[in-house]
Coordinates of C-alpha atoms and ligand atoms in Angstrom, one line a residue:
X821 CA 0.0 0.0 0.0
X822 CA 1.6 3.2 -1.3
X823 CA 1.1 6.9 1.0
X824 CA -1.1 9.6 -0.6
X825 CA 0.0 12.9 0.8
X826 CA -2.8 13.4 2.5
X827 CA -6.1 12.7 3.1
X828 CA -9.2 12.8 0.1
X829 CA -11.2 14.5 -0.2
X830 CA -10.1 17.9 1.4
X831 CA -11.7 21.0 -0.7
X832 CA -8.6 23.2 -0.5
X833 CA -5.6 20.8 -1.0
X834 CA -7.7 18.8 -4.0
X835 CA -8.0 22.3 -5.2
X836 CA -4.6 23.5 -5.2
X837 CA -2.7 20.1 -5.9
X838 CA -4.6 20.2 -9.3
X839 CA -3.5 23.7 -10.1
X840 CA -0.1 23.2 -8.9
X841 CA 0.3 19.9 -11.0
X842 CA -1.9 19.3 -14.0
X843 CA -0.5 21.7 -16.8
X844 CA -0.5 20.2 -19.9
X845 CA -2.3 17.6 -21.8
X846 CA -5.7 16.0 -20.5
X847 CA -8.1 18.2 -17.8
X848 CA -4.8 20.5 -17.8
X849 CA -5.4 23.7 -15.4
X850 CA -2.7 26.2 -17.3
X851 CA -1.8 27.9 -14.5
X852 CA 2.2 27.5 -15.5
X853 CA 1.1 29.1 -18.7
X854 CA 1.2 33.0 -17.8
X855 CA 5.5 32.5 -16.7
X856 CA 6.0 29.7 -20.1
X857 CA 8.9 30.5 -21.0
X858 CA 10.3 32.5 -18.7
X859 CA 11.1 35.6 -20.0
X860 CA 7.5 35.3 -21.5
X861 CA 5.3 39.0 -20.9
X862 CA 1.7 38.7 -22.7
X863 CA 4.0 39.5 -25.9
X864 CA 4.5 43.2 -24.4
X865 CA 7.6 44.3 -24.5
X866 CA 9.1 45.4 -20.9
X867 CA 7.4 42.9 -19.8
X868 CA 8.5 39.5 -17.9
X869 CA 5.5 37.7 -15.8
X870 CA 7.4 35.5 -14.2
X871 CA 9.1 38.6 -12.6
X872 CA 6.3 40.6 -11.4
X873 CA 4.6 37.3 -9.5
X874 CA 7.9 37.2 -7.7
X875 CA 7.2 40.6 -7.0
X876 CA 3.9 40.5 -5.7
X877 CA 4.7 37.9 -3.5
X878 CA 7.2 40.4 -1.9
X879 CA 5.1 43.2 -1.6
X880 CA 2.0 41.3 -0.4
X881 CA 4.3 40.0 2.6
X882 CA 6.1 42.8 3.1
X883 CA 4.0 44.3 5.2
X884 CA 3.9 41.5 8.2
X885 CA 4.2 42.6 11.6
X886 CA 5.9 39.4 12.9
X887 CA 5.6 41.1 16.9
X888 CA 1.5 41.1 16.0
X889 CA 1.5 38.4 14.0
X890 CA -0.4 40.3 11.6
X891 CA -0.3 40.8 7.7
X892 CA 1.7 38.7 5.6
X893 CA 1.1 36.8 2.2
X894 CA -2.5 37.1 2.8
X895 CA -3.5 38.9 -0.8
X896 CA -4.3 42.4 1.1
X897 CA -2.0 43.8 -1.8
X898 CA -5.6 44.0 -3.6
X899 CA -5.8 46.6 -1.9
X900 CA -3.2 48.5 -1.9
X901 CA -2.0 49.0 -5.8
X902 CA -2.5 52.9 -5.5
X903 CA -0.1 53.2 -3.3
X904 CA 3.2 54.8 -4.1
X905 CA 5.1 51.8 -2.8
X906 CA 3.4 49.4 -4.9
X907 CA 5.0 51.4 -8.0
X908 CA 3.8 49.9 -11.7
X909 CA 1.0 47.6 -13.2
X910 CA 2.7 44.2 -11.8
X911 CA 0.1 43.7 -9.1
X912 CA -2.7 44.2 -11.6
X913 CA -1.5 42.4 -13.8
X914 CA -0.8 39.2 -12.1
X915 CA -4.0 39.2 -10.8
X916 CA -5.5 39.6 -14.3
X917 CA -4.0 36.0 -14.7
X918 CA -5.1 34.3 -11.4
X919 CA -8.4 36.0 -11.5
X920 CA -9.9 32.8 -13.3
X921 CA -8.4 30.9 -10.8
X922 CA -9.6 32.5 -7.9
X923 CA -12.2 30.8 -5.8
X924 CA -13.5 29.6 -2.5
X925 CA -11.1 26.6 -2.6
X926 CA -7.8 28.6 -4.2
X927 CA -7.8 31.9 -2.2
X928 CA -5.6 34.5 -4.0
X929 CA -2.9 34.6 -1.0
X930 CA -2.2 30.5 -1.8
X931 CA -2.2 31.3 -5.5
X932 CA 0.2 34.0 -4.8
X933 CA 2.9 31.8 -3.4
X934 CA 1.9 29.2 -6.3
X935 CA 2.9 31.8 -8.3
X936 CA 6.4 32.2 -6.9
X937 CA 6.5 28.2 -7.4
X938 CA 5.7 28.2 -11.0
X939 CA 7.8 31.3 -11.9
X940 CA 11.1 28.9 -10.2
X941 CA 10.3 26.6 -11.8
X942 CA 9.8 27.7 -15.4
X943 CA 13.0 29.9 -15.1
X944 CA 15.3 26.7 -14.2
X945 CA 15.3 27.5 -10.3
X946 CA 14.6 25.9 -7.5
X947 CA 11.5 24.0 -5.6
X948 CA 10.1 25.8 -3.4
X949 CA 7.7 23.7 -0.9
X950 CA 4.1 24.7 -1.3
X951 CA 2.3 24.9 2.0
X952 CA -2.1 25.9 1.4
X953 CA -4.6 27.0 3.5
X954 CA -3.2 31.0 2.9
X955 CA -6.8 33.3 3.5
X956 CA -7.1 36.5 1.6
X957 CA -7.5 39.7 3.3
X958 CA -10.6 41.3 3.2
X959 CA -9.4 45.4 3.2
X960 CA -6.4 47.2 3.1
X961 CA -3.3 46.5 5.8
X962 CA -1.0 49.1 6.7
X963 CA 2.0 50.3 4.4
X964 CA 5.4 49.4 4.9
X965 CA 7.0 48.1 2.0
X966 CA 10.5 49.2 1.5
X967 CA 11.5 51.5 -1.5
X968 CA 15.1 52.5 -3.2
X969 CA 14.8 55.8 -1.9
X970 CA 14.9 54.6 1.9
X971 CA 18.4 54.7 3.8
X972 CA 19.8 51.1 5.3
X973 CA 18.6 51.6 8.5
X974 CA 14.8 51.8 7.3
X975 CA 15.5 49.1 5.6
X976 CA 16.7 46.9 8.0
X977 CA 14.3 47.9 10.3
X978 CA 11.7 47.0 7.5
X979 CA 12.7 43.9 7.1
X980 CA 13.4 43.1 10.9
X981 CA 9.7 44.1 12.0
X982 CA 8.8 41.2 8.9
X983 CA 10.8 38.9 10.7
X984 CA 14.5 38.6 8.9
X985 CA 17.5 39.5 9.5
X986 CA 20.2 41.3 7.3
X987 CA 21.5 38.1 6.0
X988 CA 17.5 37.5 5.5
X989 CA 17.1 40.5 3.7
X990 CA 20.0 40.2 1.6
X991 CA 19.2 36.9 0.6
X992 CA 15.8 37.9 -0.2
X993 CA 16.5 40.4 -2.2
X994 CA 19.1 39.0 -4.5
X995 CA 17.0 36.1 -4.6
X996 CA 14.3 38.4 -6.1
X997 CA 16.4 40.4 -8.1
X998 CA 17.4 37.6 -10.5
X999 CA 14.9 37.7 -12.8
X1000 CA 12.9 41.4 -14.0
X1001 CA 14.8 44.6 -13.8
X1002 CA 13.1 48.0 -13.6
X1003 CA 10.7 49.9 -15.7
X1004 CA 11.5 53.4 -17.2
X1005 CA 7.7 54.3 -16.9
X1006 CA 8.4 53.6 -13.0
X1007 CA 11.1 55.1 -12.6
X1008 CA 12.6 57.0 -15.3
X1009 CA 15.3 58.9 -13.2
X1010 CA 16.7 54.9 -12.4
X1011 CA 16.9 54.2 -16.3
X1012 CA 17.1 57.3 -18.0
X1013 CA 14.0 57.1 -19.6
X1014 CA 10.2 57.3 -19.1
X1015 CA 9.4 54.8 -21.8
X1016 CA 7.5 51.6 -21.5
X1017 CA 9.7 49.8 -23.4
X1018 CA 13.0 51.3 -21.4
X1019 CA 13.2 48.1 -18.9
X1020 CA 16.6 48.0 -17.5
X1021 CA 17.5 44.5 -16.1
X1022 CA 19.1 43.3 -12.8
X1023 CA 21.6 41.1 -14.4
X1024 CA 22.4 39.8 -17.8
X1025 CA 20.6 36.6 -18.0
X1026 CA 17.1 37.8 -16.2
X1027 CA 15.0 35.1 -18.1
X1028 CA 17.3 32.5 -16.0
X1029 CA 16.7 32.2 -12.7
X1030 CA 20.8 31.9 -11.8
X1031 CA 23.2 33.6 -9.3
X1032 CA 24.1 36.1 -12.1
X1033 CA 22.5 39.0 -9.9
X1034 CA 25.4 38.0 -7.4
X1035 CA 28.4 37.4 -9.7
X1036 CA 27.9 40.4 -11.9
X1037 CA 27.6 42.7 -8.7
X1038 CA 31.0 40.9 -6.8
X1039 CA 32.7 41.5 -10.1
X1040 CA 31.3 44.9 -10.9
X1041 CA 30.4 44.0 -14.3
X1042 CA 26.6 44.6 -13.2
X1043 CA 24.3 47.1 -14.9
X1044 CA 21.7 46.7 -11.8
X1045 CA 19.9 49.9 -11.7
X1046 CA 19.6 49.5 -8.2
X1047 CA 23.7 49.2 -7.5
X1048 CA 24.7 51.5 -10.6
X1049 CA 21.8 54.1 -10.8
X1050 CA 21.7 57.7 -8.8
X1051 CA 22.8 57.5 -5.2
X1052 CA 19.4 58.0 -4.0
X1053 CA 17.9 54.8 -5.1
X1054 CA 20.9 52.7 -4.9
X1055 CA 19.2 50.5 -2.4
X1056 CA 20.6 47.3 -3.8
X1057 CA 24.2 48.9 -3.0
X1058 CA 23.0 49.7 0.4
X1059 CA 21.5 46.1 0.5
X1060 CA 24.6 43.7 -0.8
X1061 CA 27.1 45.6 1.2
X1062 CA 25.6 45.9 4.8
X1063 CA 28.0 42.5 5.9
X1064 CA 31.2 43.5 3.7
X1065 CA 29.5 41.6 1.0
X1066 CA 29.7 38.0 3.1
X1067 CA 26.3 37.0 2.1
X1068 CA 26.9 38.0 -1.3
X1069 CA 29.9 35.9 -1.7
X1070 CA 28.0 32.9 -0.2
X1071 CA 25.9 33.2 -2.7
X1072 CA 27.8 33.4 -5.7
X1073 CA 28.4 29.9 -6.3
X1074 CA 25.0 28.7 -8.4
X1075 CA 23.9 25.5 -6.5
X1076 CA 24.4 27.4 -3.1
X1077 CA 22.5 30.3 -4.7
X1078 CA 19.7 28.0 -5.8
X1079 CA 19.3 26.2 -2.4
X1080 CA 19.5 29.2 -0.4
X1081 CA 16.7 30.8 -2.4
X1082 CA 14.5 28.1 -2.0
X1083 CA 15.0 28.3 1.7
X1084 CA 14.5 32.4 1.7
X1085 CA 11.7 32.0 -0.7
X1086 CA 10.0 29.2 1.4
X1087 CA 10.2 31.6 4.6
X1088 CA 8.8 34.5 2.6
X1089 CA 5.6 32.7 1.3
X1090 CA 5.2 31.0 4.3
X1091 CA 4.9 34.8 6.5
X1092 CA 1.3 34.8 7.1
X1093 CA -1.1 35.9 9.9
X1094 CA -1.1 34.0 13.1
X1095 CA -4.2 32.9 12.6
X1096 CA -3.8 30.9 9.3
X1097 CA -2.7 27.2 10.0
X1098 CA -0.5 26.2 6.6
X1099 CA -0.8 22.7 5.3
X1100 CA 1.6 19.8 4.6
X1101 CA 4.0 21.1 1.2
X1102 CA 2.0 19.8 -1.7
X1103 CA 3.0 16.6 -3.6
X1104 CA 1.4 15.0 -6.2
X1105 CA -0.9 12.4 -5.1
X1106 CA -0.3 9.1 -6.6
X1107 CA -3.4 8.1 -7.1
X1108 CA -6.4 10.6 -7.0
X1109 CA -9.8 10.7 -7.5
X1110 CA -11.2 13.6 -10.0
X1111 CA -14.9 15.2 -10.3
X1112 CA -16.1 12.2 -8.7
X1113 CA -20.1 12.2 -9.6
X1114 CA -23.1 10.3 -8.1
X1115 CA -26.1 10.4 -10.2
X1116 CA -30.0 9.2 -9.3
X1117 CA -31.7 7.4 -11.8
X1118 CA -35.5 7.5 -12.2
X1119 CA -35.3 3.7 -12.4
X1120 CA -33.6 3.4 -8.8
X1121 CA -30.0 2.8 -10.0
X1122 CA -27.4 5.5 -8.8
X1123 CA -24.5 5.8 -11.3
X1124 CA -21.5 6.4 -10.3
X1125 CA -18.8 8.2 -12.6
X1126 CA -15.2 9.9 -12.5
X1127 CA -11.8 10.1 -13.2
X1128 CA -8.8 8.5 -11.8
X1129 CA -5.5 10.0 -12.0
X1130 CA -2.4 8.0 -11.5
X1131 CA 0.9 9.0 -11.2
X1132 CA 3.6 7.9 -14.1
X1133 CA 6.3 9.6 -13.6
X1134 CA 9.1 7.2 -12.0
X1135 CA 7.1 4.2 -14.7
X1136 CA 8.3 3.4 -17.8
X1137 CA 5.0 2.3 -18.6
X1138 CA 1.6 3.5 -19.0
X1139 CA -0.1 0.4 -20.2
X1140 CA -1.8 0.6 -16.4
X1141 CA -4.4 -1.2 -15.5
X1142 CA -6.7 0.3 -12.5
X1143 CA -9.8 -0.8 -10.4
X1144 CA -11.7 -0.1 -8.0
X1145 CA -12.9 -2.2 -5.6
X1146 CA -16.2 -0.8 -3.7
X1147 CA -17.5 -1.1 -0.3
X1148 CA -21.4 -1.5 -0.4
X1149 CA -23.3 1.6 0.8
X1150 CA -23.9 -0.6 4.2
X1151 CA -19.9 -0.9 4.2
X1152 CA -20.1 -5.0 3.3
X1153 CA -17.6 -5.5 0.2
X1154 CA -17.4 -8.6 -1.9
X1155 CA -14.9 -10.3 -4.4
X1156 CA -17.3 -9.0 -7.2
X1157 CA -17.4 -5.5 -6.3
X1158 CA -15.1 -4.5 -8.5
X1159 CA -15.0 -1.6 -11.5
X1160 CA -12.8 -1.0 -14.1
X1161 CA -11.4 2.1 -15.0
X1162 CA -10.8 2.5 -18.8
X1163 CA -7.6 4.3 -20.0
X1164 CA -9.0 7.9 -21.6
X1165 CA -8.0 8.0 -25.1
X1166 CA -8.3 11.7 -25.8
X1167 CA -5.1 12.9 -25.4
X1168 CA -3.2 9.8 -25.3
X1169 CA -5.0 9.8 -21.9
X1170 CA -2.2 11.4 -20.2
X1171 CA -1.5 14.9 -18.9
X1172 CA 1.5 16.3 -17.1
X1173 CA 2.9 19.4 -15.5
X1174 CA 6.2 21.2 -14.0
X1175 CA 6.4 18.5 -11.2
X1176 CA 5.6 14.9 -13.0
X1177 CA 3.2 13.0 -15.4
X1178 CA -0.2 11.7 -15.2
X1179 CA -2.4 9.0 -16.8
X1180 CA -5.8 9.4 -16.6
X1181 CA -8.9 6.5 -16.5
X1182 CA -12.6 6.8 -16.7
X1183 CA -14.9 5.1 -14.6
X1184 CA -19.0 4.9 -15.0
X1185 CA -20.9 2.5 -13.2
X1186 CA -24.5 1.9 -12.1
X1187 CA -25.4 0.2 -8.4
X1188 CA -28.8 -1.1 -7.4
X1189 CA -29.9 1.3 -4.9
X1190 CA -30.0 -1.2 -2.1
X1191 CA -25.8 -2.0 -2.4
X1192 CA -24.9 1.6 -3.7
X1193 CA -21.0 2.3 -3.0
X1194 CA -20.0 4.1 0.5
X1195 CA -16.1 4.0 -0.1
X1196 CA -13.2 2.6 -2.5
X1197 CA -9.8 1.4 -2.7
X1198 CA -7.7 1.4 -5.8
X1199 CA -5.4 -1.0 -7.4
X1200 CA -3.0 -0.1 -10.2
X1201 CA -1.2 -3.2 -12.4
X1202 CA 1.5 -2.0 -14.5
X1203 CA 2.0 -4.3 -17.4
X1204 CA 5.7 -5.2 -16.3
X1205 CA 5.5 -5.3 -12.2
X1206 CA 3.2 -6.2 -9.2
X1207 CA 0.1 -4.8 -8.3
X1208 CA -0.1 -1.6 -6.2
X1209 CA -2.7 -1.0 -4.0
X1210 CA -4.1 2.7 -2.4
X1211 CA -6.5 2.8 0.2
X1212 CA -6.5 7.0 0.8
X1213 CA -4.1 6.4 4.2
X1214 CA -6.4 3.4 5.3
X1215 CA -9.2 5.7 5.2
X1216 CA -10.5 4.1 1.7
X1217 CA -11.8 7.3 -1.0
X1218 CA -15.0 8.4 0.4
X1219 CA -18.3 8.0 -2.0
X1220 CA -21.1 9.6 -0.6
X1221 CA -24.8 8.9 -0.9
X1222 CA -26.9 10.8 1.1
X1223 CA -27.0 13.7 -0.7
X1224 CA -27.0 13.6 -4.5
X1225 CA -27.0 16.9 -6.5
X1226 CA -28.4 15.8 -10.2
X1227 CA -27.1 18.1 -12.6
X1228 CA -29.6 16.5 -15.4
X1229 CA -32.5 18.4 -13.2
X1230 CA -30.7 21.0 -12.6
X1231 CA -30.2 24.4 -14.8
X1232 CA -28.3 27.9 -15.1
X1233 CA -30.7 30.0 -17.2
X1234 CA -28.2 31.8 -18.8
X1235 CA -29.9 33.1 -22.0
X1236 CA -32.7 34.8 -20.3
X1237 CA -31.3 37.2 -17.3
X1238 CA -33.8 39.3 -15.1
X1239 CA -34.4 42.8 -15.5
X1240 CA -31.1 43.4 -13.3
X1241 CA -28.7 41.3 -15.5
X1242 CA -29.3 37.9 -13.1
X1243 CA -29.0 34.4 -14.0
X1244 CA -31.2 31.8 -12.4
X1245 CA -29.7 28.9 -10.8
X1246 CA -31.6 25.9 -9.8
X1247 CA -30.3 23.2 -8.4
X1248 CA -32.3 19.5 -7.9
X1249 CA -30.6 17.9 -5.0
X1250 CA -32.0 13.8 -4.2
X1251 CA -31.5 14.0 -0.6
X1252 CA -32.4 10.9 1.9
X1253 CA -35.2 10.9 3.4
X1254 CA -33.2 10.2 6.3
X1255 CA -32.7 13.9 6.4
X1256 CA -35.5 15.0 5.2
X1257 CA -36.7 16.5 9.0
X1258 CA -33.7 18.9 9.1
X1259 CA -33.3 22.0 6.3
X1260 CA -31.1 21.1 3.3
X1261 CA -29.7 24.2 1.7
X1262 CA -28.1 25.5 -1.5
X1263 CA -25.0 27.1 -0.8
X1264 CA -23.7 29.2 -3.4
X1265 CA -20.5 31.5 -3.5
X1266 CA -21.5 34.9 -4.8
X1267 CA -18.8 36.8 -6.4
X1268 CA -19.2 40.5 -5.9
X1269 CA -17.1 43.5 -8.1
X1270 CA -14.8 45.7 -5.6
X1271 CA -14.6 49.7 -5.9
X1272 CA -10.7 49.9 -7.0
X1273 CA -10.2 46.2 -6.7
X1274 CA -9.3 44.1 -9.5
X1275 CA -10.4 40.8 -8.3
X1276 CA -14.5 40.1 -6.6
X1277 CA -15.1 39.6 -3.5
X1278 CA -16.6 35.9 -2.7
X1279 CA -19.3 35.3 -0.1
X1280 CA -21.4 32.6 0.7
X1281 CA -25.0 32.3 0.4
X1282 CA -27.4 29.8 1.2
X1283 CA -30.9 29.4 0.6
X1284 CA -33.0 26.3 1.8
X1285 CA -34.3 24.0 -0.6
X1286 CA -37.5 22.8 -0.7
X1287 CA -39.8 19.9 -1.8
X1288 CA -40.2 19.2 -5.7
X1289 CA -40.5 15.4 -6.1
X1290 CA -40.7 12.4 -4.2
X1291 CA -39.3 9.2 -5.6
X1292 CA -40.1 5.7 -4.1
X1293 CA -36.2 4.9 -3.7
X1294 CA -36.0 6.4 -0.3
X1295 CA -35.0 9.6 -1.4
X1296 CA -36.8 12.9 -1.8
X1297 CA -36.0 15.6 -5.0
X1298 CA -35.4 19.0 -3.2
X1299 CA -35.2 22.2 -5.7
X1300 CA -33.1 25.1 -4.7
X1301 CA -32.7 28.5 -6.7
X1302 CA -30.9 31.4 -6.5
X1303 CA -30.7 34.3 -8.9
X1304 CA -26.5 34.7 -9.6
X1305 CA -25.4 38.5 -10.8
X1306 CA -23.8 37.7 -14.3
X1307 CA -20.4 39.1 -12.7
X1308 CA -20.7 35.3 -10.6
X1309 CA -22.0 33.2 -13.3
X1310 CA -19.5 31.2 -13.6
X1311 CA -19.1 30.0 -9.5
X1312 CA -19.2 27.0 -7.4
X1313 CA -22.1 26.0 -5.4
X1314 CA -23.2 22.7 -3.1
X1315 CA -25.7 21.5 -1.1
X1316 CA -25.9 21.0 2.3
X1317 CA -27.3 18.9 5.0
X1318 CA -25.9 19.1 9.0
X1319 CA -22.8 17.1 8.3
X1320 CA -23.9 15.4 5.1
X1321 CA -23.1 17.4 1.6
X1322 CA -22.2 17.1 -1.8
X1323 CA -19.3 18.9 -2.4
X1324 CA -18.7 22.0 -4.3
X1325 CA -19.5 21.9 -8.0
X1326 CA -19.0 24.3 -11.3
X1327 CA -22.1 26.3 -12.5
X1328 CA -20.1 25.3 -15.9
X1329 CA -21.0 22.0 -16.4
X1330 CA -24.5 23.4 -16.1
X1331 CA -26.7 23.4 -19.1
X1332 CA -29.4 26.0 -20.0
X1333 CA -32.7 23.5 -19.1
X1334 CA -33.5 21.6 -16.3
X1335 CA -34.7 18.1 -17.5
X1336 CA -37.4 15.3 -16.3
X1337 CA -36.6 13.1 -13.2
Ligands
HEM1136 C1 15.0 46.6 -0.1 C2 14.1 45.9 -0.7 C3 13.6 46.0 -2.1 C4 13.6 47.2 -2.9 C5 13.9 48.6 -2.4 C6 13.2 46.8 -4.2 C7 13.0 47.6 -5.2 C8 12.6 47.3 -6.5 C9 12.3 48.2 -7.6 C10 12.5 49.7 -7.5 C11 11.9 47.5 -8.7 C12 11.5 48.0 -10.0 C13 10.0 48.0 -10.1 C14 9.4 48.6 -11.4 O1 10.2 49.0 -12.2 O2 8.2 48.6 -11.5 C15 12.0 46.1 -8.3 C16 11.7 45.1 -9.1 C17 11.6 43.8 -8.7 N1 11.7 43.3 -7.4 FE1 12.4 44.3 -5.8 N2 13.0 45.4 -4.2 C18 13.3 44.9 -3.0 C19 13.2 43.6 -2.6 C20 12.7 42.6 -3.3 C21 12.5 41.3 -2.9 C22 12.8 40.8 -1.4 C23 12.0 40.6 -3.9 C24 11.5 39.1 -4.0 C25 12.0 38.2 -3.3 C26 11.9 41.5 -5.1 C27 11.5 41.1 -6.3 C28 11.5 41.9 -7.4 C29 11.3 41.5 -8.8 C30 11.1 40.1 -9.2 C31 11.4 42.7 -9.6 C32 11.2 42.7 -11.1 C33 9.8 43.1 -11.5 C34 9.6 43.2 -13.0 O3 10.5 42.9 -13.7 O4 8.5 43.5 -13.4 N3 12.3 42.7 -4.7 N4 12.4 46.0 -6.9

């Protein structure tokens, strides 16, 4: 039996493992795509992504107050992009890029340190550890990001109240200062010009994430705006030198740089609040479950229907086969509860990313009400070794039954918006009748625009569903609706029972008409 990382199903991490490691090929997320290559900038010259999510990352935490244990990477920099220490359209536009990525499951604080992740990694440096569970500010923190013009002791100070200390600070910074350069619509009197296309860079080989920034500056061959420019913004200078240039030399050497970066980078994304508990660093999970979907049928079947992902990176061999072998809904198993899952053939049926390859099966299957499926294990045969078993950390993959949202009754009328530009959503939910004594309610995540602020606000709202159908299965139809502003069309939603659910689903896999039962 083989670990999984962590447990399934677990809203957040199943979120952000996805985005962090399905890039390419089959159900690929594309989050890698906005830093690919790495000196890559929307085709806009003056431009390097990769750069300005570094950035971001920087100013977001910068303004921690590690005695209060307040601020942090906590995505409050949404808030502050007026201000003058938050200089240029960086900020704006990284979050132009993780806007479709934002939800309740992927706040913009953990896609913020994915961000410094992916950049690494598409520029050839290092890991960094990805920890989740980051939550986004709700308003404006207090300023306190350092700027060129600011003497070494402010600086210091700075970075002190953050929580590092000078060698911290001037690891951080070269560590940052490897990739970008600055902008002559930022600060013209740094590169002698106001232009958008003047971009003067930190080091030679800025579309690399190297020690180049180091080497360049120990041997003075460095046209770093921040160590050559006017004396009043020199900060760089200021920065590098504060130790007789100890750190720096430390640094020089490329695999020390690279490890060392990781390690600064790691403690920068990791500054938060006090209250936000991170998880576990994400790995991909060996085996996982994807969209798994429980349907009622009107003849008293349920079907039961997914994806399984499996790991392929240390196989030389894809020819896989996988099953599943069910628990009954009453948690007795037999020998013939068994389903296979069929190698996709779109694609090749295989998808990878930054971190490793996948290959992905499908599963559909239909139970007689009365066994129904309560939990699984998987097995995985390669064509050339033993069989591998994963039972989810002994925990078997959950498959629930209580609550059943049926997206074939359920609509987003998105043709026909209300007088105010609203969208109806109604959702059909087969709930047991079990439950039927207690509310069950649709719970919906709202997104709502922000005066001055790039990226909606998300809030949840519920609304109690109430009686449409009965069936003679044991389960009841409930009918939920809730009229979405077109701004949130496209939004997750669930339904709800005490501490029975069905997890969080897309309005996009929605259709336009609710159908029969
Ligand atoms: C004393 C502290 C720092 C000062 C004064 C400073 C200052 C600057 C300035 C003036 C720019 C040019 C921005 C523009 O032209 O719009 C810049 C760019 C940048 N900074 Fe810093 N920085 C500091 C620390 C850091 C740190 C700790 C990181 C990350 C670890 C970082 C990452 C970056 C990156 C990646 C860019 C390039 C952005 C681009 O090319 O669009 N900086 N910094």
């Amino acid at each position: 039996i083989v670990g999984n990382g962590y447990v399934w199903p677990s809203p957040v991490l199943d979120r952000m493992e996805s985005i962090m490691f399905q890039q390419s090929g089959l159900l690929r997320e594309g989050f890698v795509d906005g830093v690919s290559p790495c000196g890559f900038g929307t085709n806009i010259e003056g431009r390097q992504n990769a750069a300005e999510w570094v950035r971001t990352a920087f100013h977001d935490m910068a303004t921690h107050d590690a005695q209060a244990g307040t601020g942090g990477l906590d995505a409050s920099i949404m808030f502050e992009t007026e201000r003058p220490e938050n200089l240029g359209s960086a900020f704006n536009n990284t979050f132009g890029f993780f806007f479709s990525f934002h939800s309740y499951r992927a706040s913009m604080a953990d896609l913020i340190a994915l961000g410094v992740y992916a950049s690494l990694r598409s520029c050839n440096g290092p890991r960094v550890p990805i920890r989740v569970g980051r939550i986004d500010a709700t308003e404006a923190g207090p300023p306190g990001v350092p700027e060129p013009t600011h003497d070494l002791d402010t600086i210091v100070s700075k970075f002190a109240s953050m929580g590092f200390s000078k060698q911290d600070m001037i690891q951080m910074v070269a560590c940052g200062h490897s990739l970008g350069g600055v902008h002559g619509n930022d600060f013209p009197q740094m590169v002698g010009s106001d232009s958008v296309e003047a971009f003067a860079h930190f080091d030679t080989t800025f579309a690399n994430y190297d020690s180049a920034v180091v080497t360049e500056y120990l041997q003075d061959t460095t046209q770093n705006p921040l160590v050559k420019g006017p004396n009043e913004t020199n900060s760089d200078l200021r920065v590098f030198s504060v130790d007789g240039n100890k750190t720096m030399e430390a640094m020089a050497d490329n695999a020390v740089f690279q490890t060392t970066c990781a390690s600064i980078l790691e403690r920068m994304i990791n500054t938060v609040p006090s209250n936000v508990a991170l998880s576990e660093p994400l790995s991909p999970l060996p085996v996982k479950p994807i969209t798994p979907k429980t349907t009622l049928n009107s003849d008293g079947t349920i079907t039961f229907e997914g994806f399984i992902r499996v790991g392929t990176t240390e196989r030389n061999d894809t020819e896989l086969a996988v099953t599943m072998q069910y628990a009954n809904a009453d948690g007795t198993t037999s020998s013939s509860n068994v389903i296979e899952a069929i190698p996709i053939r779109a694609q090749g049926g295989s998808g990878s990313g930054i971190a490793g390859d996948f290959n992905y099966n499908a599963y559909q299957f239909s139970a007689a009400l009365t066994n129904g499926i309560s939990q699984f294990n998987v097995s995985v045969k390669p064509s050339s070794s033993g069989i591998e078993h994963y039972d989810n950390e002994g925990h078997g993959f959950p498959y629930r039954d209580d609550i059943i949202i049926q997206e074939p009754q359920s609509c987003l009328i998105s043709t026909q918006p209300d007088g105010n530009g609203n969208f109806n959503l109604t959702v059909v939910a087969a709930v047991k009748e079990k439950l039927i004594s207690t509310p069950t309610y649709l719970q919906v995540i709202e997104k709502f625009p922000r005066q001055g602020v790039l990226i909606p606000g998300l809030v949840e709202r519920k609304v109690e569903m109430k009686a449409f159908q009965d069936t003679t299965f044991g389960y009841k139809l409930l009918s939920g609706s809730y009229l979405l502003p077109s701004v949130s069309w496209l939004t997750e939603y669930k339904v709800i029972n005490g501490d029975s659910q069905d997890d969080f689903r897309s309005t996009g896999s929605l259709t336009d008409s609710c159908g029969p039962f």
